[in-house]
Short mmCIF file of N, CA, C and O in Angstrom, two decimals:
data_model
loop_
_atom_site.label_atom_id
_atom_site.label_comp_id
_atom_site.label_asym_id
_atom_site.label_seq_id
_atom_site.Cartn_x
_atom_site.Cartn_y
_atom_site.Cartn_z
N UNK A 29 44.17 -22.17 1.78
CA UNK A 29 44.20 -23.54 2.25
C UNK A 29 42.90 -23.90 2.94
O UNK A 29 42.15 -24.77 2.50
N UNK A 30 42.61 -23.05 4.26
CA UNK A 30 41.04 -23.61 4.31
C UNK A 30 39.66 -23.33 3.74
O UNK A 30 38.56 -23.35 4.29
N UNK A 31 40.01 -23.06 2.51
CA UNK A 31 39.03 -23.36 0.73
C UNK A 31 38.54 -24.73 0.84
O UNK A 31 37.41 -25.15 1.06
N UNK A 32 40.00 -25.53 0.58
CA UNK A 32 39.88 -26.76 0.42
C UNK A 32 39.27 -27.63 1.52
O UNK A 32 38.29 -28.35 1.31
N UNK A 33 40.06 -27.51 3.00
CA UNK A 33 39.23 -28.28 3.81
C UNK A 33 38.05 -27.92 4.24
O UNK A 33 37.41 -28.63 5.02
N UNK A 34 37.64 -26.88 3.83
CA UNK A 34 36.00 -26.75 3.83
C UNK A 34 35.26 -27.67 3.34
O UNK A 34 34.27 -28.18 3.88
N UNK A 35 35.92 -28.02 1.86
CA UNK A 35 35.59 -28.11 1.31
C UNK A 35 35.60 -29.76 1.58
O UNK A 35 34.71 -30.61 1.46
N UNK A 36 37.00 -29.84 2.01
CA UNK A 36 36.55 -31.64 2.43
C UNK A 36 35.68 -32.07 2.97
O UNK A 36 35.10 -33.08 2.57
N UNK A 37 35.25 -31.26 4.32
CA UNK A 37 34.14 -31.28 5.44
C UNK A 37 33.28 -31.52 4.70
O UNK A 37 32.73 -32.56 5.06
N UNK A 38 32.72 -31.00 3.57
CA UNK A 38 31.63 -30.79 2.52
C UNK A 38 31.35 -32.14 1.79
O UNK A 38 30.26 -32.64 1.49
N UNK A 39 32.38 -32.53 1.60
CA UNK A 39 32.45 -33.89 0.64
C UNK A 39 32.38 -34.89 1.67
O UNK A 39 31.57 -35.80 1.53
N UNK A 40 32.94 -34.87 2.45
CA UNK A 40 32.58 -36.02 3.44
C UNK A 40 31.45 -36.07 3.95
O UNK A 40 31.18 -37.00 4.71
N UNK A 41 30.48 -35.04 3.65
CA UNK A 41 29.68 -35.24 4.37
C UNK A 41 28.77 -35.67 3.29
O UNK A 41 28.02 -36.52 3.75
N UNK A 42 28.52 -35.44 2.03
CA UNK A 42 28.14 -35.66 0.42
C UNK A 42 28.21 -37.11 0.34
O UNK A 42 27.32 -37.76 -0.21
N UNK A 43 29.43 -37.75 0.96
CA UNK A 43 29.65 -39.29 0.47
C UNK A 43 29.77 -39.92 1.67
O UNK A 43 30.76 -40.66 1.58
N UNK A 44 29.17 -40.02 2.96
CA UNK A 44 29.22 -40.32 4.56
C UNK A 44 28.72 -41.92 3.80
O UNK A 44 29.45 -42.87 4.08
N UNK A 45 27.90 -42.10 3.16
CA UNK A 45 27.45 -43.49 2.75
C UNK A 45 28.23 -44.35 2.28
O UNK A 45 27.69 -45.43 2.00
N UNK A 46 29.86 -44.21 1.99
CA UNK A 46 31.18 -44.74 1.62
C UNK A 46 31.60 -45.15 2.72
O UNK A 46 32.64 -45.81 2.63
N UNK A 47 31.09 -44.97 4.00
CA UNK A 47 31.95 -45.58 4.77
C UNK A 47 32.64 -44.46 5.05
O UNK A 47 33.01 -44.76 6.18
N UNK A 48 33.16 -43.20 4.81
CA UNK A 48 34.21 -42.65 5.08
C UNK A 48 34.27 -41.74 6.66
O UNK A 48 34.14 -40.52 6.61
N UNK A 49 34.41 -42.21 7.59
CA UNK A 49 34.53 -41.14 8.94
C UNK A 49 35.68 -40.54 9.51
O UNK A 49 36.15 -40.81 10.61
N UNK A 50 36.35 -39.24 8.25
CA UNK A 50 38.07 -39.55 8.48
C UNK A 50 37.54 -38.17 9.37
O UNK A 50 36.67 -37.34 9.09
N UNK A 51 38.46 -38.30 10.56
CA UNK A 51 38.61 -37.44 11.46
C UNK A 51 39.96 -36.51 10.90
O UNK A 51 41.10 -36.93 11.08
N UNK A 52 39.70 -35.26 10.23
CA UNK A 52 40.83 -34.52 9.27
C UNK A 52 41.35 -34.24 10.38
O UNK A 52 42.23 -35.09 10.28
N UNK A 53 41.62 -33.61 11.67
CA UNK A 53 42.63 -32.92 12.22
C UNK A 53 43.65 -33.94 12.69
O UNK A 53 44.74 -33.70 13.21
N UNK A 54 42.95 -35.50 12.35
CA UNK A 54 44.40 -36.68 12.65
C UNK A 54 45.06 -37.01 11.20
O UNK A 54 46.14 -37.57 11.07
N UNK A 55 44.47 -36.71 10.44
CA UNK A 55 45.25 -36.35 8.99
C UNK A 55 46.37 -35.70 8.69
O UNK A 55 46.56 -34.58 9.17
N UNK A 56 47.36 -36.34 7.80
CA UNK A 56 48.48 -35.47 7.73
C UNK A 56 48.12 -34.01 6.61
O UNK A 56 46.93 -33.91 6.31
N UNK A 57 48.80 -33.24 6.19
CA UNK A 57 48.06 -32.35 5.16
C UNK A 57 48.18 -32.95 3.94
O UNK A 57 47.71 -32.53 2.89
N UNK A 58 49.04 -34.27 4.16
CA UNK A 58 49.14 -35.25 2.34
C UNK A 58 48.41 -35.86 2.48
O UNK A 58 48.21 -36.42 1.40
N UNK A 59 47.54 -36.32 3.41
CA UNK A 59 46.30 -37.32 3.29
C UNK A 59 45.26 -36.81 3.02
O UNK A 59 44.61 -37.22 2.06
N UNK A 60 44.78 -35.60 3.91
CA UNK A 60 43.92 -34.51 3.78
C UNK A 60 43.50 -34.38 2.08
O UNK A 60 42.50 -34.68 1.44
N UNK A 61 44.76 -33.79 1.76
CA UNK A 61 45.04 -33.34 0.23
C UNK A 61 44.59 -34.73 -0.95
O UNK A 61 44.17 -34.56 -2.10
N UNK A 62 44.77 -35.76 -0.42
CA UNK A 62 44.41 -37.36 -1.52
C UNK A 62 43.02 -37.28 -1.07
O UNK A 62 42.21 -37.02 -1.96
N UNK A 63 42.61 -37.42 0.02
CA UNK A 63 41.62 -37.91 0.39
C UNK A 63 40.46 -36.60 -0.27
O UNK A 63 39.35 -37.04 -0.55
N UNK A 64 40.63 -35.26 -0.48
CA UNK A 64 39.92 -34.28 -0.89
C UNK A 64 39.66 -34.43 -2.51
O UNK A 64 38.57 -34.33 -3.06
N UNK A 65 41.19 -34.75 -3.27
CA UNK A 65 41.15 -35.26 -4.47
C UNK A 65 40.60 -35.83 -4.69
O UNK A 65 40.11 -35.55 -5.79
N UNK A 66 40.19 -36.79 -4.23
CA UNK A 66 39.14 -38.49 -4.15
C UNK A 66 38.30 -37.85 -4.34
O UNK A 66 37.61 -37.81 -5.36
N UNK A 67 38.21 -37.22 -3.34
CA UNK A 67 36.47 -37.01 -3.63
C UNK A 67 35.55 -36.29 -4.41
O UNK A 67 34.38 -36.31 -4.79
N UNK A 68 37.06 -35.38 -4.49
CA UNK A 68 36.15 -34.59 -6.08
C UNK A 68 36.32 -34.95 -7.23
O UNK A 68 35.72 -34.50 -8.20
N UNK A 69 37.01 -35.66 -7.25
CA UNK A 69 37.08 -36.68 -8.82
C UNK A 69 35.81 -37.56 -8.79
O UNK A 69 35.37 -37.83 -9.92
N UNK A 70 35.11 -38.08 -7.72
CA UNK A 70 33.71 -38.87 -7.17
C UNK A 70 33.17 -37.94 -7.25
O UNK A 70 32.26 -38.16 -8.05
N UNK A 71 33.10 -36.73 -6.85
CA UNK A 71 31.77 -35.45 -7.00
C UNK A 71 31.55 -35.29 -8.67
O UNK A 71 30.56 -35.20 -9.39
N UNK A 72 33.11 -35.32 -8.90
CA UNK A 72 32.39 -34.70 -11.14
C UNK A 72 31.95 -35.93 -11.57
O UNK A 72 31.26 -35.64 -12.54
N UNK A 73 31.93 -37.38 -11.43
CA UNK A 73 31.55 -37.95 -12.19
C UNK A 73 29.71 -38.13 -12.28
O UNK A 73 29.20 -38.80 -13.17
#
C-alpha cells in the first residue's frame, strides 16, 4: 500500500501546475485511491 502513496506524493508533485494541493493524510483511502488513478491515467498519456 505505501507503493502507491509514494507514488501519489510523486504525481502530485509531477502535476502541482493543475491546481492540485490535496493534503493525502485528510483523504479517505477511496479518494487517495481516485485521485492516484487520475493521475496516472494523466502520467501515460
Amino acid at each position: 500500500m505505501n507503493n502507491w502513496l509514494s507514488g501519489l506524493e510523486t504525481l502530485l508533485a509531477r502535476f502541482s501546475h493543475l491546481g492540485i494541493n490535496a493534503d493525502i493524510s485528510s483523504l479517505t483511502l477511496s479518494e487517495a485511491w481516485g485521485l492516484y488513478r487520475f493521475l496516472t491515467r494523466l502520467a501515460d498519456d
